[in-house]
PDB file of C-alpha atoms in Angstrom:
ATOM      1  CA  UNK H   1      61.130 -15.060  10.403  1.00  0.00           C
ATOM      2  CA  UNK H   2      61.729 -11.093  10.799  1.00  0.00           C
ATOM      3  CA  UNK H   3      61.176 -10.648   7.555  1.00  0.00           C
ATOM      4  CA  UNK H   4      58.075 -12.470   7.043  1.00  0.00           C
ATOM      5  CA  UNK H   5      56.869  -9.998  10.242  1.00  0.00           C
ATOM      6  CA  UNK H   6      58.041  -6.797   8.697  1.00  0.00           C
ATOM      7  CA  UNK H   7      56.046  -7.898   5.840  1.00  0.00           C
ATOM      8  CA  UNK H   8      52.924  -8.321   7.653  1.00  0.00           C
ATOM      9  CA  UNK H   9      53.415  -5.390   9.594  1.00  0.00           C
ATOM     10  CA  UNK H  10      54.224  -3.554   6.044  1.00  0.00           C
ATOM     11  CA  UNK H  11      50.708  -4.662   4.287  1.00  0.00           C
ATOM     12  CA  UNK H  12      48.768  -3.947   7.379  1.00  0.00           C
ATOM     13  CA  UNK H  13      49.857  -0.199   7.428  1.00  0.00           C
ATOM     14  CA  UNK H  14      48.969  -0.161   3.430  1.00  0.00           C
ATOM     15  CA  UNK H  15      45.896  -1.622   4.529  1.00  0.00           C
ATOM     16  CA  UNK H  16      45.312   0.969   7.042  1.00  0.00           C
ATOM     17  CA  UNK H  17      45.985   4.067   4.925  1.00  0.00           C
ATOM     18  CA  UNK H  18      44.307   3.089   2.167  1.00  0.00           C
ATOM     19  CA  UNK H  19      41.064   2.630   4.571  1.00  0.00           C
ATOM     20  CA  UNK H  20      41.738   6.491   5.809  1.00  0.00           C
ATOM     21  CA  UNK H  21      42.016   7.440   2.318  1.00  0.00           C
ATOM     22  CA  UNK H  22      38.710   6.016   1.483  1.00  0.00           C
ATOM     23  CA  UNK H  23      37.237   7.902   4.243  1.00  0.00           C
ATOM     24  CA  UNK H  24      38.875  10.805   3.393  1.00  0.00           C
ATOM     25  CA  UNK H  25      37.651  10.502  -0.394  1.00  0.00           C
ATOM     26  CA  UNK H  26      33.971   9.989   1.028  1.00  0.00           C
ATOM     27  CA  UNK H  27      34.178  12.743   3.235  1.00  0.00           C
ATOM     28  CA  UNK H  28      35.423  14.971   0.059  1.00  0.00           C
ATOM     29  CA  UNK H  29      32.720  13.384  -2.088  1.00  0.00           C
ATOM     30  CA  UNK H  30      29.790  14.694   0.355  1.00  0.00           C
ATOM     31  CA  UNK H  31      29.347  18.431  -0.899  1.00  0.00           C
ATOM     32  CA  UNK H  32      26.352  20.059  -2.111  1.00  0.00           C
ATOM     33  CA  UNK H  33      22.624  19.742  -0.854  1.00  0.00           C
ATOM     34  CA  UNK H  34      19.835  17.062  -1.977  1.00  0.00           C
ATOM     35  CA  UNK H  35      16.698  15.538  -1.022  1.00  0.00           C
ATOM     36  CA  UNK H  36      16.504  12.963   1.783  1.00  0.00           C
ATOM     37  CA  UNK H  37      12.935  10.992   1.953  1.00  0.00           C
ATOM     38  CA  UNK H  38      11.385   8.998   4.418  1.00  0.00           C
ATOM     39  CA  UNK H  39       9.079   6.571   3.808  1.00  0.00           C
ATOM     40  CA  UNK H  40       6.712   5.540   6.253  1.00  0.00           C
ATOM     41  CA  UNK H  41       5.417   1.537   5.828  1.00  0.00           C
ATOM     42  CA  UNK H  42       2.261   1.143   7.824  1.00  0.00           C
ATOM     43  CA  UNK H  43       1.661  -2.370   9.438  1.00  0.00           C
ATOM     44  CA  UNK H  44      -0.162  -4.131  12.207  1.00  0.00           C
ATOM     45  CA  UNK H  45       1.685  -6.424  14.408  1.00  0.00           C
ATOM     46  CA  UNK H  46       4.139  -7.405  11.889  1.00  0.00           C
ATOM     47  CA  UNK H  47       1.814  -7.738   9.206  1.00  0.00           C
ATOM     48  CA  UNK H  48       0.891  -5.086   6.084  1.00  0.00           C
ATOM     49  CA  UNK H  49      -2.026  -2.624   6.456  1.00  0.00           C
ATOM     50  CA  UNK H  50      -4.823  -3.383   4.197  1.00  0.00           C
ATOM     51  CA  UNK H  51      -7.782  -0.709   5.087  1.00  0.00           C
ATOM     52  CA  UNK H  52     -11.240  -2.397   4.784  1.00  0.00           C
ATOM     53  CA  UNK H  53     -10.176  -5.940   4.609  1.00  0.00           C
ATOM     54  CA  UNK H  54      -8.126  -7.790   6.804  1.00  0.00           C
ATOM     55  CA  UNK H  55      -8.469  -8.352  10.731  1.00  0.00           C
ATOM     56  CA  UNK H  56      -6.271  -8.028  12.949  1.00  0.00           C
ATOM     57  CA  UNK H  57      -6.298  -9.378  16.927  1.00  0.00           C
ATOM     58  CA  UNK H  58      -4.503  -7.314  19.340  1.00  0.00           C
ATOM     59  CA  UNK H  59      -3.687  -8.517  22.748  1.00  0.00           C
ATOM     60  CA  UNK H  60      -6.595  -7.327  24.300  1.00  0.00           C
ATOM     61  CA  UNK H  61      -8.454  -9.936  22.342  1.00  0.00           C
ATOM     62  CA  UNK H  62     -10.611  -7.530  19.987  1.00  0.00           C
ATOM     63  CA  UNK H  63     -10.403  -7.768  16.632  1.00  0.00           C
ATOM     64  CA  UNK H  64     -10.094  -4.754  14.371  1.00  0.00           C
ATOM     65  CA  UNK H  65     -10.833  -3.611  10.512  1.00  0.00           C
ATOM     66  CA  UNK H  66      -8.661  -0.161  10.091  1.00  0.00           C
ATOM     67  CA  UNK H  67     -10.423   2.144   7.702  1.00  0.00           C
ATOM     68  CA  UNK H  68      -8.697   4.975   7.999  1.00  0.00           C
ATOM     69  CA  UNK H  69      -4.624   5.613   9.551  1.00  0.00           C
ATOM     70  CA  UNK H  70      -3.824   9.024   9.387  1.00  0.00           C
ATOM     71  CA  UNK H  71      -1.219  10.855  11.329  1.00  0.00           C
ATOM     72  CA  UNK H  72       0.752  13.966  11.512  1.00  0.00           C
ATOM     73  CA  UNK H  73       4.641  13.959  11.733  1.00  0.00           C
ATOM     74  CA  UNK H  74       6.649  17.243  11.628  1.00  0.00           C
ATOM     75  CA  UNK H  75       9.609  19.105  13.135  1.00  0.00           C
ATOM     76  CA  UNK H  76      12.518  17.026  11.445  1.00  0.00           C
ATOM     77  CA  UNK H  77      15.914  17.145  12.718  1.00  0.00           C
ATOM     78  CA  UNK H  78      19.003  15.354  10.995  1.00  0.00           C
ATOM     79  CA  UNK H  79      21.833  14.155  13.390  1.00  0.00           C
ATOM     80  CA  UNK H  80      25.288  13.332  11.623  1.00  0.00           C
ATOM     81  CA  UNK H  81      28.172  11.343  12.897  1.00  0.00           C
ATOM     82  CA  UNK H  82      29.631  14.000  14.754  1.00  0.00           C
ATOM     83  CA  UNK H  83      26.320  15.054  16.442  1.00  0.00           C
ATOM     84  CA  UNK H  84      25.710  17.942  14.744  1.00  0.00           C
ATOM     85  CA  UNK H  85      21.858  18.322  14.450  1.00  0.00           C
ATOM     86  CA  UNK H  86      20.651  20.145  10.873  1.00  0.00           C
ATOM     87  CA  UNK H  87      17.523  20.860  11.555  1.00  0.00           C
ATOM     88  CA  UNK H  88      15.146  21.502   9.068  1.00  0.00           C
ATOM     89  CA  UNK H  89      12.947  24.505   8.399  1.00  0.00           C
ATOM     90  CA  UNK H  90      10.341  24.893  10.662  1.00  0.00           C
ATOM     91  CA  UNK H  91       7.326  26.194   8.157  1.00  0.00           C
ATOM     92  CA  UNK H  92       8.073  23.322   5.889  1.00  0.00           C
ATOM     93  CA  UNK H  93       8.100  20.364   8.660  1.00  0.00           C
ATOM     94  CA  UNK H  94       4.497  19.675   9.030  1.00  0.00           C
ATOM     95  CA  UNK H  95       3.136  16.378   6.756  1.00  0.00           C
ATOM     96  CA  UNK H  96       0.061  14.369   7.079  1.00  0.00           C
ATOM     97  CA  UNK H  97       1.115  10.464   6.461  1.00  0.00           C
ATOM     98  CA  UNK H  98      -1.926   9.113   4.999  1.00  0.00           C
ATOM     99  CA  UNK H  99      -2.798   5.418   3.794  1.00  0.00           C
ATOM    100  CA  UNK H 100      -6.239   5.990   2.652  1.00  0.00           C
ATOM    101  CA  UNK H 101      -4.712   8.584   0.339  1.00  0.00           C
ATOM    102  CA  UNK H 102      -1.576   6.448  -0.492  1.00  0.00           C
ATOM    103  CA  UNK H 103       0.307   9.509   1.318  1.00  0.00           C
ATOM    104  CA  UNK H 104       3.483   7.669   3.042  1.00  0.00           C
ATOM    105  CA  UNK H 105       6.441   9.545   1.997  1.00  0.00           C
ATOM    106  CA  UNK H 106       7.923  12.778   3.377  1.00  0.00           C
ATOM    107  CA  UNK H 107      10.236  14.249   1.039  1.00  0.00           C
ATOM    108  CA  UNK H 108      13.127  16.849   2.506  1.00  0.00           C
ATOM    109  CA  UNK H 109      14.759  19.281   0.431  1.00  0.00           C
ATOM    110  CA  UNK H 110      17.731  20.786   0.301  1.00  0.00           C
ATOM    111  CA  UNK H 111      19.694  19.060   3.064  1.00  0.00           C
ATOM    112  CA  UNK H 112      23.142  19.597   3.492  1.00  0.00           C
ATOM    113  CA  UNK H 113      26.193  17.250   2.318  1.00  0.00           C
ATOM    114  CA  UNK H 114      26.852  14.853   5.625  1.00  0.00           C
ATOM    115  CA  UNK H 115      26.993  11.164   6.885  1.00  0.00           C
ATOM    116  CA  UNK H 116      23.186  11.271   9.001  1.00  0.00           C
ATOM    117  CA  UNK H 117      22.919   8.677  11.850  1.00  0.00           C
ATOM    118  CA  UNK H 118      19.975   9.524  13.480  1.00  0.00           C
ATOM    119  CA  UNK H 119      16.668  11.098  12.752  1.00  0.00           C
ATOM    120  CA  UNK H 120      14.231  13.332  15.489  1.00  0.00           C
ATOM    121  CA  UNK H 121      10.653  14.594  14.660  1.00  0.00           C
ATOM    122  CA  UNK H 122       7.506  15.256  16.768  1.00  0.00           C
ATOM    123  CA  UNK H 123       3.919  13.458  16.336  1.00  0.00           C
ATOM    124  CA  UNK H 124       1.392  15.987  15.790  1.00  0.00           C
ATOM    125  CA  UNK H 125       1.502  19.538  15.882  1.00  0.00           C
ATOM    126  CA  UNK H 126       3.676  21.719  18.875  1.00  0.00           C
ATOM    127  CA  UNK H 127       2.026  24.484  21.134  1.00  0.00           C
ATOM    128  CA  UNK H 128       4.254  27.043  19.356  1.00  0.00           C
ATOM    129  CA  UNK H 129       3.433  26.543  15.470  1.00  0.00           C
ATOM    130  CA  UNK H 130      -0.562  26.168  16.672  1.00  0.00           C
ATOM    131  CA  UNK H 131      -0.352  29.690  18.492  1.00  0.00           C
ATOM    132  CA  UNK H 132       0.770  31.490  15.805  1.00  0.00           C
ATOM    133  CA  UNK H 133      -3.297  31.582  14.341  1.00  0.00           C
ATOM    134  CA  UNK H 134      -4.706  30.247  11.236  1.00  0.00           C
ATOM    135  CA  UNK H 135      -3.083  32.802   9.445  1.00  0.00           C
ATOM    136  CA  UNK H 136       0.683  31.085  10.422  1.00  0.00           C
ATOM    137  CA  UNK H 137       0.257  27.541   9.646  1.00  0.00           C
ATOM    138  CA  UNK H 138       0.448  28.709   5.670  1.00  0.00           C
ATOM    139  CA  UNK H 139      -0.567  25.348   3.016  1.00  0.00           C
ATOM    140  CA  UNK H 140      -0.593  23.041   6.161  1.00  0.00           C
ATOM    141  CA  UNK H 141      -4.355  24.210   7.438  1.00  0.00           C
ATOM    142  CA  UNK H 142      -5.863  23.758   4.215  1.00  0.00           C
ATOM    143  CA  UNK H 143      -3.960  20.488   3.615  1.00  0.00           C
ATOM    144  CA  UNK H 144      -4.883  18.692   7.351  1.00  0.00           C
ATOM    145  CA  UNK H 145      -8.837  20.046   6.846  1.00  0.00           C
ATOM    146  CA  UNK H 146      -8.113  17.828   3.340  1.00  0.00           C
ATOM    147  CA  UNK H 147      -7.087  15.040   5.110  1.00  0.00           C
ATOM    148  CA  UNK H 148      -9.728  14.753   8.290  1.00  0.00           C
ATOM    149  CA  UNK H 149      -7.057  15.958  10.366  1.00  0.00           C
ATOM    150  CA  UNK H 150      -8.905  18.927  11.777  1.00  0.00           C
ATOM    151  CA  UNK H 151     -11.638  19.229  14.322  1.00  0.00           C
ATOM    152  CA  UNK H 152     -12.103  23.030  14.053  1.00  0.00           C
ATOM    153  CA  UNK H 153      -9.592  25.495  14.435  1.00  0.00           C
ATOM    154  CA  UNK H 154     -10.547  26.699  17.746  1.00  0.00           C
ATOM    155  CA  UNK H 155     -10.425  22.588  18.836  1.00  0.00           C
ATOM    156  CA  UNK H 156      -7.438  22.401  16.767  1.00  0.00           C
ATOM    157  CA  UNK H 157      -5.479  19.276  15.000  1.00  0.00           C
ATOM    158  CA  UNK H 158      -5.929  15.893  15.412  1.00  0.00           C
ATOM    159  CA  UNK H 159      -2.842  14.372  15.288  1.00  0.00           C
ATOM    160  CA  UNK H 160      -4.060  11.048  14.541  1.00  0.00           C
ATOM    161  CA  UNK H 161      -7.244   9.734  13.185  1.00  0.00           C
ATOM    162  CA  UNK H 162      -7.680   5.790  13.282  1.00  0.00           C
ATOM    163  CA  UNK H 163     -11.129   4.590  12.509  1.00  0.00           C
ATOM    164  CA  UNK H 164     -12.857   1.168  11.660  1.00  0.00           C
ATOM    165  CA  UNK H 165     -14.731  -1.421  13.093  1.00  0.00           C
ATOM    166  CA  UNK H 166     -13.922  -3.995  15.879  1.00  0.00           C
ATOM    167  CA  UNK H 167     -15.226  -7.074  18.232  1.00  0.00           C
ATOM    168  CA  UNK H 168     -14.470  -8.701  21.371  1.00  0.00           C
ATOM    169  CA  UNK H 169     -15.534 -11.167  23.470  1.00  0.00           C
ATOM    170  CA  UNK H 170     -18.173  -8.477  24.893  1.00  0.00           C
ATOM    171  CA  UNK H 171     -19.200  -7.109  21.983  1.00  0.00           C
ATOM    172  CA  UNK H 172     -19.601  -9.678  19.480  1.00  0.00           C
ATOM    173  CA  UNK H 173     -21.481  -7.556  16.299  1.00  0.00           C
ATOM    174  CA  UNK H 174     -19.242  -5.102  14.366  1.00  0.00           C
ATOM    175  CA  UNK H 175     -18.716  -2.267  16.090  1.00  0.00           C
ATOM    176  CA  UNK H 176     -17.089   1.418  14.490  1.00  0.00           C
ATOM    177  CA  UNK H 177     -14.455   2.710  17.087  1.00  0.00           C
ATOM    178  CA  UNK H 178     -12.888   6.056  16.597  1.00  0.00           C
ATOM    179  CA  UNK H 179      -9.526   7.132  18.270  1.00  0.00           C
ATOM    180  CA  UNK H 180      -9.004  11.124  17.354  1.00  0.00           C
ATOM    181  CA  UNK H 181      -6.036  12.377  19.415  1.00  0.00           C
ATOM    182  CA  UNK H 182      -4.745  15.795  19.544  1.00  0.00           C
ATOM    183  CA  UNK H 183      -3.970  18.744  22.039  1.00  0.00           C
ATOM    184  CA  UNK H 184      -6.461  20.456  24.078  1.00  0.00           C
ATOM    185  CA  UNK H 185      -5.480  24.021  24.668  1.00  0.00           C
ATOM    186  CA  UNK H 186      -2.815  24.404  26.436  1.00  0.00           C
ATOM    187  CA  UNK H 187      -3.727  22.279  29.726  1.00  0.00           C
ATOM    188  CA  UNK H 188      -3.483  19.096  27.409  1.00  0.00           C
ATOM    189  CA  UNK H 189      -0.447  19.207  24.879  1.00  0.00           C
ATOM    190  CA  UNK H 190      -0.332  15.413  23.255  1.00  0.00           C
ATOM    191  CA  UNK H 191       2.776  16.786  20.969  1.00  0.00           C
ATOM    192  CA  UNK H 192       5.605  13.714  21.603  1.00  0.00           C
ATOM    193  CA  UNK H 193       8.943  13.865  19.907  1.00  0.00           C
ATOM    194  CA  UNK H 194      10.365  10.655  18.365  1.00  0.00           C
ATOM    195  CA  UNK H 195      14.203   9.835  18.377  1.00  0.00           C
ATOM    196  CA  UNK H 196      15.832   7.276  15.940  1.00  0.00           C
ATOM    197  CA  UNK H 197      19.238   5.727  15.242  1.00  0.00           C
ATOM    198  CA  UNK H 198      19.846   5.001  11.800  1.00  0.00           C
ATOM    199  CA  UNK H 199      20.961   1.250  11.161  1.00  0.00           C
ATOM    200  CA  UNK H 200      23.416   2.631   8.429  1.00  0.00           C
ATOM    201  CA  UNK H 201      24.473   6.083   7.540  1.00  0.00           C
ATOM    202  CA  UNK H 202      22.293   7.935   5.192  1.00  0.00           C
ATOM    203  CA  UNK H 203      24.412   9.903   2.870  1.00  0.00           C
ATOM    204  CA  UNK H 204      23.868  13.106   1.634  1.00  0.00           C
ATOM    205  CA  UNK H 205      25.486  14.627  -1.241  1.00  0.00           C
ATOM    206  CA  UNK H 206      24.906  16.337  -5.035  1.00  0.00           C
ATOM    207  CA  UNK H 207      24.874  12.638  -6.194  1.00  0.00           C
ATOM    208  CA  UNK H 208      23.400  10.759  -3.649  1.00  0.00           C
ATOM    209  CA  UNK H 209      19.777  11.502  -1.556  1.00  0.00           C
ATOM    210  CA  UNK H 210      18.936   8.205   1.049  1.00  0.00           C
ATOM    211  CA  UNK H 211      15.753   6.606   1.582  1.00  0.00           C
ATOM    212  CA  UNK H 212      14.950   5.790   5.140  1.00  0.00           C
ATOM    213  CA  UNK H 213      12.232   3.140   5.384  1.00  0.00           C
ATOM    214  CA  UNK H 214      10.330   3.235   8.425  1.00  0.00           C
ATOM    215  CA  UNK H 215       8.144   0.458   9.328  1.00  0.00           C
ATOM    216  CA  UNK H 216       5.085   1.899  11.376  1.00  0.00           C
ATOM    217  CA  UNK H 217       2.635  -0.430  13.669  1.00  0.00           C
ATOM    218  CA  UNK H 218      -0.403   0.634  13.902  1.00  0.00           C
ATOM    219  CA  UNK H 219      -1.188  -1.518  16.496  1.00  0.00           C
ATOM    220  CA  UNK H 220       0.916   0.051  19.104  1.00  0.00           C
ATOM    221  CA  UNK H 221      -2.443   2.965  18.923  1.00  0.00           C
ATOM    222  CA  UNK H 222      -3.998   0.827  21.050  1.00  0.00           C
ATOM    223  CA  UNK H 223      -1.762  -2.190  22.347  1.00  0.00           C
ATOM    224  CA  UNK H 224       1.145  -0.254  22.806  1.00  0.00           C
ATOM    225  CA  UNK H 225       3.163   1.102  26.268  1.00  0.00           C
ATOM    226  CA  UNK H 226      -0.726   1.710  27.381  1.00  0.00           C
ATOM    227  CA  UNK H 227      -3.686  -0.975  26.712  1.00  0.00           C
ATOM    228  CA  UNK H 228      -6.502   0.570  25.445  1.00  0.00           C
ATOM    229  CA  UNK H 229      -9.878  -1.650  24.774  1.00  0.00           C
ATOM    230  CA  UNK H 230     -12.464  -0.628  22.419  1.00  0.00           C
ATOM    231  CA  UNK H 231     -14.886  -2.481  24.289  1.00  0.00           C
ATOM    232  CA  UNK H 232     -14.493   0.082  27.124  1.00  0.00           C
ATOM    233  CA  UNK H 233     -14.968   2.834  24.993  1.00  0.00           C
ATOM    234  CA  UNK H 234     -14.996   2.626  21.436  1.00  0.00           C
ATOM    235  CA  UNK H 235     -14.700   6.768  20.526  1.00  0.00           C
ATOM    236  CA  UNK H 236     -11.724   8.044  22.525  1.00  0.00           C
ATOM    237  CA  UNK H 237     -11.072  12.106  21.840  1.00  0.00           C
ATOM    238  CA  UNK H 238     -11.071  14.843  23.837  1.00  0.00           C
ATOM    239  CA  UNK H 239     -10.444  12.486  27.167  1.00  0.00           C
ATOM    240  CA  UNK H 240      -7.792  13.187  29.757  1.00  0.00           C
ATOM    241  CA  UNK H 241      -6.695  10.045  30.608  1.00  0.00           C
ATOM    242  CA  UNK H 242      -7.011   7.895  27.462  1.00  0.00           C
ATOM    243  CA  UNK H 243      -5.348  10.733  25.025  1.00  0.00           C
ATOM    244  CA  UNK H 244      -2.420  11.442  26.911  1.00  0.00           C
ATOM    245  CA  UNK H 245      -2.083   7.503  26.829  1.00  0.00           C
ATOM    246  CA  UNK H 246      -2.443   6.871  23.159  1.00  0.00           C
ATOM    247  CA  UNK H 247       0.005   9.906  22.580  1.00  0.00           C
ATOM    248  CA  UNK H 248       2.834   8.125  24.306  1.00  0.00           C
ATOM    249  CA  UNK H 249       1.676   4.729  22.582  1.00  0.00           C
ATOM    250  CA  UNK H 250       2.791   6.446  19.061  1.00  0.00           C
ATOM    251  CA  UNK H 251       5.739   7.125  20.197  1.00  0.00           C
ATOM    252  CA  UNK H 252       6.617   3.379  20.106  1.00  0.00           C
ATOM    253  CA  UNK H 253       4.838   2.685  16.291  1.00  0.00           C
ATOM    254  CA  UNK H 254       8.053   3.979  14.657  1.00  0.00           C
ATOM    255  CA  UNK H 255      11.100   1.481  13.488  1.00  0.00           C
ATOM    256  CA  UNK H 256      13.956   2.288  11.350  1.00  0.00           C
ATOM    257  CA  UNK H 257      14.278  -0.941   9.173  1.00  0.00           C
ATOM    258  CA  UNK H 258      16.651   0.054   6.531  1.00  0.00           C
ATOM    259  CA  UNK H 259      18.262   3.052   4.652  1.00  0.00           C
ATOM    260  CA  UNK H 260      18.798   3.029   0.881  1.00  0.00           C
ATOM    261  CA  UNK H 261      21.633   4.806  -0.066  1.00  0.00           C
ATOM    262  CA  UNK H 262      21.092   5.977  -4.027  1.00  0.00           C
ATOM    263  CA  UNK H 263      21.773   8.058  -6.423  1.00  0.00           C
ATOM    264  CA  UNK H 264      19.957  11.377  -7.167  1.00  0.00           C
ATOM    265  CA  UNK H 265      18.664  10.280 -10.071  1.00  0.00           C
ATOM    266  CA  UNK H 266      16.440   7.836  -8.865  1.00  0.00           C
ATOM    267  CA  UNK H 267      17.448   7.260  -5.017  1.00  0.00           C
TER     268      UNK H 267
END
């Protein structure tokens, strides 16, 4: 009996040592830099988002056909298993996600090799960036203009451009709606930050280039923490009450679906 117990203990010890060795080998393999890709899979309350075609009914009793769903994401930060943060270079960290243009992917380049367990990013353009003036925006200013994400330089960026048609119990004919949200001077700063834990470590190395798949629920724009009825106001732009509510709703749009750890040649 003692011999069997000794054998079992020996096997357990060998297994633990082998596991530690494998972890060490994995850590040793994570060297160099590579891309980390974030895919934004836009949907509506669990369904695919099909612009201009499908109707979606929210809990406000409104039926929406969505023609445009564009938003700005920015200031990406990657957090590794030890809690260390890698801040992506600020001047390269502004992107427009546009369903109509088919631009739903962010590629973060030259990321240091690590095991990443969480990400942070902003929705919109922070005041510090905007206050650098038009000359300080780099290429992003023209990108935003090309995707209808500017009112004007003086008025600022649109963080969200959400448009389409709706009907409701009180609005029976199809009516256009527009929800444009951004910051309006220093008095109404609607820039928000999103923090997401990854359900699988994103492994970056010279050989590994992971893809983080995010599910994005456009239904949350109006039907999130705050319930915003288009039947009460179909055009929401510079609104001291509803604009901050939309901004808060957007923070609840994002959910990590899965992480794919692929090789550098084709993810």
